[in-house]
Amino acid sequence: MSGERAPTAENPPVRRLADWSPERLRELADDHGTPLYVFDLDRARQNYRRMAEAFPEADVYYAAKANTARPVLQALADEGAGVECASAGELARALDAGVDGSHVHYTAVNPPDRDLDVAVRLAEEHPGVTITVGAEDTLDRLADRGYDGRICVRVNPGVGAGHHEKVTTGADAKFGVPYERAADLAESAAGAFEVVGIHAHAGSGISGEDLSAHRDLVGRMGELARDVEGRGIDLEFVDVGGGFGVPYSPDEDPLDLEAVAEATREALGETEATLAVEPGRYLVADAGVLLTSANTVKETPSGVVVGVGAGMTTLARPAIYDAHHEIRNVAPGADERPSREVTVAGPVCESGDSLGDHWLPDPQRGDLLAVGNAGAYGYEMASQYNSRPRPASVVSDGDDARLARRRETIADVTAVEPEVDR
């Protein structure tokens, strides 16, 4: 499933915020308003090609939770990517986007009954879908629904890594079957299901500092694969997850993907199964920016606060993870102004509603600000908290741009509420 196309001549390992055209961003903001997510499909294609080039003999599954916009799913699938889905909704969206069932993994954690109902139905309608299970209970629940198809066993390898403790999954008991029981579970499940793979995931946002943890996880999965194969089970794949990090700050170096790939192959060792990886953030983060307009510039004793239309309901990562996203003032002539340190704050009535402190050209009301690396977990984590409608999203493909998600209205927020006579 991995692509055979080599990277294009100009395919740098990271796209910085300064590489986006201010003129083009202003044009899109004028056409669609703000806050606005902008996504470059060609950049996502480039990122996939680089991943496929680094892992030429592996299957690459895009972790859809990073960005489920239909054009994104379709563009990556057209390049050769499979899709890894963490919920029934993502599974439905991948299949609705035309991804073949044989290229889709459903990897839910403690799935609710209604999700399993949907997954079993869709697996029947789309042969080849693989359902990943992380608990013996889930096998029982699948059997109760008459499912006897393809399964993958998710393993807790006892090894975790990532950019924040809240996304370090590999050592969290919530995720997967304990390592020492995984082979036995796979063997017992083989009598009722088609056991096709084993899976583990260290965490999200793994950088060079975490490579030793990633290597340990892959090594343990290689040992487990050989144990399972020794029990007469022909595994199709060993999935070592994704979590490949991207640089959110301009002084961070991009991930040495070739080194990661080499370390992964060496750690896995000999197995008849195909290696599978699940990049999400790596494929889409630097393909997206968030545009927002300054509506208030306030001098305070502690500094300048720039109020913008995008807050924690638009981009949740800074509030949840203390995540840094670079910001650039792309208003005409902004680069000619003197810079100063300012706090960029959203419209939600919480002190945590901030996009952080940044050095920006002296801000003015009406300035257009671009927030970098917003292609992953940006729109996906947006909410209607404070009854705020979610923003619009556009995708750019070459010279063309089209609406991927329209801007919500207050009527959209209240549409799910039944009318009650008073």
Short mmCIF file of C-alpha atoms in Angstrom, two decimals:
data_model
loop_
_atom_site.label_atom_id
_atom_site.label_comp_id
_atom_site.label_asym_id
_atom_site.label_seq_id
_atom_site.Cartn_x
_atom_site.Cartn_y
_atom_site.Cartn_z
CA MET A 1 0.00 0.00 0.00
CA SER A 2 2.94 2.34 0.44
CA GLY A 3 3.45 4.69 -2.48
CA GLU A 4 6.00 4.09 -5.22
CA ARG A 5 6.39 7.73 -6.20
CA ALA A 6 9.63 9.41 -5.23
CA PRO A 7 9.54 12.77 -3.46
CA THR A 8 9.33 15.79 -5.70
CA ALA A 9 12.45 17.87 -6.27
CA GLU A 10 11.27 20.48 -3.77
CA ASN A 11 10.02 18.51 -0.82
CA PRO A 12 11.65 19.91 2.35
CA PRO A 13 11.16 17.95 5.59
CA VAL A 14 9.24 20.82 7.17
CA ARG A 15 7.24 23.78 5.93
CA ARG A 16 7.62 26.84 8.12
CA LEU A 17 4.97 29.49 8.64
CA ALA A 18 7.14 31.97 6.73
CA ASP A 19 6.81 29.77 3.63
CA TRP A 20 3.11 30.59 3.25
CA SER A 21 2.24 33.43 0.86
CA PRO A 22 0.79 36.38 2.84
CA GLU A 23 -0.98 37.60 -0.29
CA ARG A 24 -2.69 34.25 -0.80
CA LEU A 25 -3.72 34.01 2.85
CA ARG A 26 -5.19 37.52 2.76
CA GLU A 27 -7.12 36.61 -0.37
CA LEU A 28 -8.61 33.52 1.26
CA ALA A 29 -9.52 35.49 4.39
CA ASP A 30 -11.25 38.10 2.23
CA ASP A 31 -13.19 35.38 0.39
CA HIS A 32 -14.23 33.27 3.36
CA GLY A 33 -13.89 35.39 6.50
CA THR A 34 -12.13 34.46 9.73
CA PRO A 35 -11.45 32.41 11.75
CA LEU A 36 -10.55 30.18 8.83
CA TYR A 37 -8.58 26.97 8.52
CA VAL A 38 -6.55 26.74 5.31
CA PHE A 39 -5.17 23.38 4.18
CA ASP A 40 -2.71 22.74 1.34
CA LEU A 41 -3.43 19.34 -0.19
CA ASP A 42 -0.21 19.27 -2.19
CA ARG A 43 1.89 19.70 0.95
CA ALA A 44 0.13 16.70 2.52
CA ARG A 45 0.91 14.70 -0.61
CA GLN A 46 4.57 15.69 -0.35
CA ASN A 47 4.69 14.62 3.29
CA TYR A 48 3.18 11.25 2.42
CA ARG A 49 5.69 10.70 -0.38
CA ARG A 50 8.54 11.41 2.01
CA MET A 51 7.13 8.92 4.50
CA ALA A 52 6.64 6.28 1.82
CA GLU A 53 10.18 6.85 0.56
CA ALA A 54 11.60 6.40 4.08
CA PHE A 55 9.52 3.22 4.65
CA PRO A 56 9.54 1.67 1.15
CA GLU A 57 8.52 -1.83 2.26
CA ALA A 58 5.97 -0.75 4.87
CA ASP A 59 2.26 -0.03 4.67
CA VAL A 60 1.48 3.58 5.58
CA TYR A 61 -1.88 4.24 7.25
CA TYR A 62 -2.92 7.84 7.78
CA ALA A 63 -4.23 8.40 11.34
CA ALA A 64 -7.47 10.14 10.43
CA LYS A 65 -8.02 11.71 13.84
CA ALA A 66 -5.48 14.38 12.88
CA ASN A 67 -7.75 15.77 10.15
CA THR A 68 -10.84 14.03 8.75
CA ALA A 69 -11.78 16.52 6.03
CA ARG A 70 -12.96 14.51 3.04
CA PRO A 71 -10.54 16.15 0.55
CA VAL A 72 -7.64 15.29 2.88
CA LEU A 73 -8.70 11.64 3.17
CA GLN A 74 -9.18 11.39 -0.58
CA ALA A 75 -5.87 13.07 -1.47
CA LEU A 76 -3.83 10.80 0.80
CA ALA A 77 -5.72 7.68 -0.28
CA ASP A 78 -5.05 8.58 -3.91
CA GLU A 79 -1.34 8.71 -3.06
CA GLY A 80 -1.50 5.17 -1.69
CA ALA A 81 -2.14 5.67 2.02
CA GLY A 82 -4.46 3.48 4.02
CA VAL A 83 -6.52 5.05 6.80
CA GLU A 84 -6.46 4.28 10.53
CA CYS A 85 -9.71 5.21 12.27
CA ALA A 86 -10.11 5.72 16.02
CA SER A 87 -13.92 5.89 16.07
CA ALA A 88 -16.96 4.65 14.20
CA GLY A 89 -17.43 8.15 12.82
CA GLU A 90 -13.92 8.18 11.35
CA LEU A 91 -14.48 4.70 9.93
CA ALA A 92 -17.66 5.84 8.22
CA ARG A 93 -15.96 8.96 6.88
CA ALA A 94 -13.02 7.03 5.45
CA LEU A 95 -15.29 4.58 3.65
CA ASP A 96 -17.61 7.38 2.48
CA ALA A 97 -14.54 9.10 1.03
CA GLY A 98 -14.01 6.05 -1.17
CA VAL A 99 -11.14 4.38 0.68
CA ASP A 100 -11.20 0.64 0.00
CA GLY A 101 -12.07 -1.45 3.03
CA SER A 102 -8.86 -3.47 2.67
CA HIS A 103 -6.95 -0.25 3.35
CA VAL A 104 -8.87 0.69 6.50
CA HIS A 105 -8.12 -0.18 10.13
CA TYR A 106 -10.61 0.52 12.91
CA THR A 107 -8.54 1.02 16.08
CA ALA A 108 -10.94 2.10 18.80
CA VAL A 109 -10.26 2.30 22.54
CA ASN A 110 -13.05 0.92 24.75
CA PRO A 111 -15.58 1.35 21.93
CA PRO A 112 -19.19 2.06 22.99
CA ASP A 113 -21.83 -0.46 21.91
CA ARG A 114 -23.22 1.80 19.23
CA ASP A 115 -19.74 2.19 17.74
CA LEU A 116 -19.21 -1.56 17.60
CA ASP A 117 -22.63 -1.94 15.96
CA VAL A 118 -21.57 0.49 13.23
CA ALA A 119 -18.12 -1.08 12.83
CA VAL A 120 -19.49 -4.60 12.40
CA ARG A 121 -22.05 -3.42 9.88
CA LEU A 122 -19.49 -1.47 7.87
CA ALA A 123 -17.05 -4.38 7.95
CA GLU A 124 -19.76 -6.57 6.44
CA GLU A 125 -20.49 -3.98 3.75
CA HIS A 126 -16.80 -3.32 3.03
CA PRO A 127 -14.85 -6.60 3.10
CA GLY A 128 -11.26 -6.21 4.17
CA VAL A 129 -11.82 -3.79 7.06
CA THR A 130 -9.68 -4.76 10.04
CA ILE A 131 -11.01 -4.27 13.57
CA THR A 132 -8.34 -3.76 16.23
CA VAL A 133 -9.16 -4.93 19.75
CA GLY A 134 -7.45 -3.83 22.95
CA ALA A 135 -9.30 -6.00 25.46
CA GLU A 136 -10.58 -9.56 25.68
CA ASP A 137 -14.02 -8.10 26.40
CA THR A 138 -14.04 -6.54 22.94
CA LEU A 139 -13.57 -9.97 21.36
CA ASP A 140 -16.58 -11.24 23.31
CA ARG A 141 -18.63 -8.23 22.26
CA LEU A 142 -17.71 -8.76 18.60
CA ALA A 143 -18.63 -12.43 18.82
CA ASP A 144 -21.98 -11.48 20.37
CA ARG A 145 -22.62 -9.43 17.23
CA GLY A 146 -21.83 -12.35 14.95
CA TYR A 147 -18.53 -10.92 13.77
CA ASP A 148 -15.89 -13.47 12.78
CA GLY A 149 -13.76 -11.38 10.41
CA ARG A 150 -10.37 -9.71 10.44
CA ILE A 151 -8.96 -8.58 13.77
CA CYS A 152 -5.73 -7.06 15.02
CA VAL A 153 -4.66 -7.30 18.66
CA ARG A 154 -3.58 -4.04 20.24
CA VAL A 155 -0.77 -4.54 22.72
CA ASN A 156 0.33 -2.43 25.67
CA PRO A 157 4.11 -2.64 25.30
CA GLY A 158 4.89 -0.88 28.57
CA VAL A 159 6.85 1.75 26.63
CA GLY A 160 5.51 5.28 26.18
CA ALA A 161 6.72 8.54 24.65
CA GLY A 162 5.31 11.78 23.27
CA HIS A 163 5.18 15.56 23.51
CA HIS A 164 2.87 15.62 26.56
CA GLU A 165 1.86 13.21 29.33
CA LYS A 166 -1.73 13.29 28.08
CA VAL A 167 -0.77 11.67 24.77
CA THR A 168 1.81 9.15 26.02
CA THR A 169 -0.23 6.03 25.34
CA GLY A 170 2.26 3.16 25.19
CA ALA A 171 2.60 2.70 28.96
CA ASP A 172 -0.98 3.65 29.89
CA ALA A 173 -3.12 0.71 31.03
CA LYS A 174 -6.06 2.17 29.14
CA PHE A 175 -4.51 1.09 25.85
CA GLY A 176 -4.14 -2.48 24.69
CA VAL A 177 -3.75 -5.97 26.07
CA PRO A 178 -0.87 -6.39 28.55
CA TYR A 179 2.20 -7.46 26.62
CA GLU A 180 2.69 -10.71 28.52
CA ARG A 181 -0.86 -11.88 27.68
CA ALA A 182 -1.01 -10.73 24.05
CA ALA A 183 0.31 -13.89 22.35
CA ASP A 184 -2.06 -16.12 24.31
CA LEU A 185 -4.99 -13.88 23.44
CA ALA A 186 -4.08 -13.89 19.75
CA GLU A 187 -3.82 -17.69 19.79
CA SER A 188 -7.19 -18.15 21.49
CA ALA A 189 -8.84 -15.57 19.22
CA ALA A 190 -7.60 -17.36 16.10
CA GLY A 191 -10.25 -20.03 16.60
CA ALA A 192 -13.12 -17.58 16.19
CA PHE A 193 -11.63 -14.71 14.14
CA GLU A 194 -9.10 -14.11 11.41
CA VAL A 195 -6.12 -12.73 13.36
CA VAL A 196 -4.15 -10.66 10.83
CA GLY A 197 -1.99 -8.29 12.89
CA ILE A 198 -0.65 -6.93 16.14
CA HIS A 199 -0.51 -3.24 17.01
CA ALA A 200 1.10 -0.86 19.50
CA HIS A 201 1.54 2.89 19.74
CA ALA A 202 4.05 4.73 21.94
CA GLY A 203 2.42 8.17 21.88
CA SER A 204 1.95 11.36 19.91
CA GLY A 205 4.49 13.96 18.85
CA ILE A 206 7.53 11.69 19.18
CA SER A 207 10.76 13.57 18.48
CA GLY A 208 14.42 12.66 18.30
CA GLU A 209 14.61 12.60 22.10
CA ASP A 210 12.06 9.77 22.16
CA LEU A 211 13.66 7.51 19.56
CA SER A 212 15.01 5.12 22.17
CA ALA A 213 11.47 4.54 23.48
CA HIS A 214 10.19 4.03 19.93
CA ARG A 215 13.01 1.59 19.23
CA ASP A 216 12.22 -0.35 22.41
CA LEU A 217 8.54 -0.58 21.45
CA VAL A 218 9.35 -1.84 17.95
CA GLY A 219 11.81 -4.38 19.33
CA ARG A 220 9.20 -5.75 21.71
CA MET A 221 6.66 -5.95 18.89
CA GLY A 222 9.14 -7.88 16.74
CA GLU A 223 9.63 -10.41 19.55
CA LEU A 224 5.89 -10.72 19.98
CA ALA A 225 5.37 -11.23 16.24
CA ARG A 226 7.83 -14.12 16.24
CA ASP A 227 6.06 -15.65 19.25
CA VAL A 228 2.65 -15.36 17.57
CA GLU A 229 3.96 -16.72 14.26
CA GLY A 230 5.54 -19.62 16.14
CA ARG A 231 2.04 -20.57 17.28
CA GLY A 232 0.92 -21.10 13.71
CA ILE A 233 -0.69 -17.70 13.10
CA ASP A 234 0.26 -16.04 9.81
CA LEU A 235 0.35 -12.35 10.62
CA GLU A 236 -0.11 -9.97 7.72
CA PHE A 237 1.32 -6.95 9.55
CA VAL A 238 3.00 -5.62 12.65
CA ASP A 239 1.71 -2.08 13.24
CA VAL A 240 4.04 0.06 15.37
CA GLY A 241 1.82 3.13 15.34
CA GLY A 242 2.78 6.63 14.40
CA GLY A 243 3.24 9.68 16.55
CA PHE A 244 6.09 11.05 14.42
CA GLY A 245 6.70 14.57 15.66
CA VAL A 246 6.91 17.88 13.82
CA PRO A 247 8.69 21.07 14.90
CA TYR A 248 6.20 23.58 16.29
CA SER A 249 8.86 26.18 17.11
CA PRO A 250 11.06 27.77 14.44
CA ASP A 251 14.24 26.80 16.27
CA GLU A 252 13.30 23.10 16.35
CA ASP A 253 14.87 20.82 13.78
CA PRO A 254 12.64 18.54 11.69
CA LEU A 255 12.50 14.86 12.52
CA ASP A 256 15.27 12.79 10.91
CA LEU A 257 12.80 10.47 9.24
CA GLU A 258 15.47 8.34 7.59
CA ALA A 259 17.05 7.67 11.00
CA VAL A 260 13.66 6.77 12.45
CA ALA A 261 12.94 4.40 9.58
CA GLU A 262 16.33 2.71 9.83
CA ALA A 263 15.99 2.31 13.61
CA THR A 264 12.49 0.88 13.14
CA ARG A 265 13.59 -1.73 10.61
CA GLU A 266 16.56 -2.79 12.72
CA ALA A 267 14.52 -3.04 15.92
CA LEU A 268 11.72 -5.07 14.34
CA GLY A 269 14.01 -7.90 13.26
CA GLU A 270 13.00 -10.91 11.17
CA THR A 271 9.30 -11.57 10.66
CA GLU A 272 7.11 -12.68 7.78
CA ALA A 273 4.68 -9.86 8.57
CA THR A 274 4.74 -6.49 6.82
CA LEU A 275 5.67 -3.46 8.89
CA ALA A 276 2.87 -0.88 9.18
CA VAL A 277 3.12 2.70 10.45
CA GLU A 278 0.38 5.23 11.25
CA PRO A 279 1.50 8.83 10.75
CA GLY A 280 -1.14 11.49 11.36
CA ARG A 281 0.38 14.76 12.53
CA TYR A 282 3.49 14.26 10.36
CA LEU A 283 1.40 14.19 7.17
CA VAL A 284 -0.90 17.14 7.82
CA ALA A 285 0.38 19.50 10.54
CA ASP A 286 2.48 21.82 8.40
CA ALA A 287 -0.06 21.61 5.57
CA GLY A 288 -2.48 23.81 7.49
CA VAL A 289 -2.70 27.28 9.00
CA LEU A 290 -5.40 29.03 10.99
CA LEU A 291 -6.28 32.60 10.03
CA THR A 292 -7.77 34.96 12.59
CA SER A 293 -8.29 38.71 12.81
CA ALA A 294 -7.30 41.08 15.60
CA ASN A 295 -10.37 42.75 17.05
CA THR A 296 -8.87 44.39 20.13
CA VAL A 297 -5.42 45.81 20.99
CA LYS A 298 -5.16 46.60 24.68
CA GLU A 299 -2.28 48.16 26.59
CA THR A 300 -2.07 46.80 30.14
CA PRO A 301 0.45 47.19 32.97
CA SER A 302 1.75 43.71 32.17
CA GLY A 303 1.97 44.20 28.41
CA VAL A 304 -0.06 44.31 25.23
CA VAL A 305 -2.99 41.93 24.78
CA VAL A 306 -4.19 41.31 21.23
CA GLY A 307 -7.74 39.97 21.17
CA VAL A 308 -8.53 37.72 18.20
CA GLY A 309 -11.57 35.85 16.96
CA ALA A 310 -9.97 32.39 17.29
CA GLY A 311 -9.79 30.99 20.79
CA MET A 312 -9.72 27.67 22.60
CA THR A 313 -12.93 26.64 20.85
CA THR A 314 -11.16 27.11 17.51
CA LEU A 315 -7.70 25.76 18.37
CA ALA A 316 -7.69 23.76 21.61
CA ARG A 317 -4.08 22.54 21.72
CA PRO A 318 -2.56 25.53 23.56
CA ALA A 319 -5.20 25.32 26.31
CA ILE A 320 -5.05 21.53 26.66
CA TYR A 321 -1.34 20.79 26.16
CA ASP A 322 0.32 24.20 26.62
CA ALA A 323 1.25 23.70 22.98
CA HIS A 324 3.19 26.33 21.07
CA HIS A 325 1.99 27.43 17.63
CA GLU A 326 4.01 30.03 15.78
CA ILE A 327 2.06 33.16 14.80
CA ARG A 328 2.78 35.60 11.98
CA ASN A 329 1.19 38.94 11.23
CA VAL A 330 0.38 38.80 7.51
CA ALA A 331 -1.32 42.19 7.23
CA PRO A 332 0.03 44.40 4.40
CA GLY A 333 3.13 46.27 5.55
CA ALA A 334 3.23 44.53 8.92
CA ASP A 335 6.84 43.42 8.44
CA GLU A 336 7.89 47.08 8.26
CA ARG A 337 6.63 47.85 11.77
CA PRO A 338 8.74 47.47 14.92
CA SER A 339 8.14 44.21 16.79
CA ARG A 340 7.11 43.79 20.39
CA GLU A 341 6.07 40.94 22.66
CA VAL A 342 2.31 40.56 22.88
CA THR A 343 -0.18 38.10 24.32
CA VAL A 344 -2.60 36.73 21.73
CA ALA A 345 -5.88 35.99 23.51
CA GLY A 346 -9.15 34.53 22.31
CA PRO A 347 -12.78 35.52 23.03
CA VAL A 348 -13.63 32.78 25.58
CA CYS A 349 -14.12 33.89 29.17
CA GLU A 350 -11.28 31.78 30.60
CA SER A 351 -7.70 32.76 31.35
CA GLY A 352 -6.55 29.58 29.59
CA ASP A 353 -7.99 30.92 26.33
CA SER A 354 -4.70 32.15 24.94
CA LEU A 355 -2.56 31.42 21.89
CA GLY A 356 0.49 32.41 23.89
CA ASP A 357 3.07 35.19 24.01
CA HIS A 358 4.70 36.09 20.72
CA TRP A 359 7.01 38.71 19.21
CA LEU A 360 4.93 40.34 16.48
CA PRO A 361 4.98 43.55 14.47
CA ASP A 362 3.26 46.30 16.46
CA PRO A 363 -0.36 45.04 16.26
CA GLN A 364 -3.28 47.02 14.93
CA ARG A 365 -6.97 46.27 15.03
CA GLY A 366 -7.96 44.47 11.84
CA ASP A 367 -4.58 42.77 11.33
CA LEU A 368 -4.70 39.26 9.91
CA LEU A 369 -2.72 36.72 11.92
CA ALA A 370 -1.68 33.28 10.67
CA VAL A 371 -1.22 30.46 13.18
CA GLY A 372 1.16 27.77 11.96
CA ASN A 373 1.09 23.97 12.07
CA ALA A 374 -2.68 23.98 12.40
CA GLY A 375 -3.37 21.16 9.93
CA ALA A 376 -3.36 18.49 12.66
CA TYR A 377 -5.75 18.46 15.61
CA GLY A 378 -6.95 21.96 14.79
CA TYR A 379 -10.44 21.77 13.36
CA GLU A 380 -10.80 18.22 14.71
CA MET A 381 -10.66 19.47 18.32
CA ALA A 382 -12.77 22.58 17.73
CA SER A 383 -15.90 22.79 19.87
CA GLN A 384 -19.11 24.73 20.35
CA TYR A 385 -18.28 25.68 23.94
CA ASN A 386 -19.89 29.01 24.86
CA SER A 387 -22.35 28.25 22.02
CA ARG A 388 -19.74 29.38 19.54
CA PRO A 389 -20.16 28.12 15.96
CA ARG A 390 -17.14 26.30 14.54
CA PRO A 391 -15.05 28.02 11.85
CA ALA A 392 -14.93 27.44 8.13
CA SER A 393 -12.22 25.38 6.44
CA VAL A 394 -10.88 25.60 2.89
CA VAL A 395 -8.53 23.32 1.00
CA SER A 396 -6.06 24.62 -1.55
CA ASP A 397 -4.98 22.42 -4.44
CA GLY A 398 -2.55 24.23 -6.69
CA ASP A 399 -4.19 27.46 -7.79
CA ASP A 400 -7.66 26.28 -6.78
CA ALA A 401 -9.27 26.62 -3.37
CA ARG A 402 -12.60 25.22 -2.28
CA LEU A 403 -14.69 25.07 0.84
CA ALA A 404 -14.17 21.87 2.84
CA ARG A 405 -16.41 22.82 5.76
CA ARG A 406 -18.75 25.79 5.79
CA ARG A 407 -18.79 28.17 8.72
CA GLU A 408 -21.35 27.15 11.31
CA THR A 409 -24.07 29.50 12.49
CA ILE A 410 -25.81 29.81 15.84
CA ALA A 411 -28.71 27.97 14.20
CA ASP A 412 -26.34 25.02 13.63
CA VAL A 413 -25.42 25.05 17.30
CA THR A 414 -29.04 24.82 18.41
CA ALA A 415 -30.30 22.57 15.59
CA VAL A 416 -29.95 19.39 17.67
CA GLU A 417 -32.26 20.69 20.37
CA PRO A 418 -35.91 19.62 20.09
CA GLU A 419 -38.48 22.37 20.03
CA VAL A 420 -40.53 22.56 23.21
CA ASP A 421 -43.83 24.43 23.51
CA ARG A 422 -43.85 26.94 26.33
#
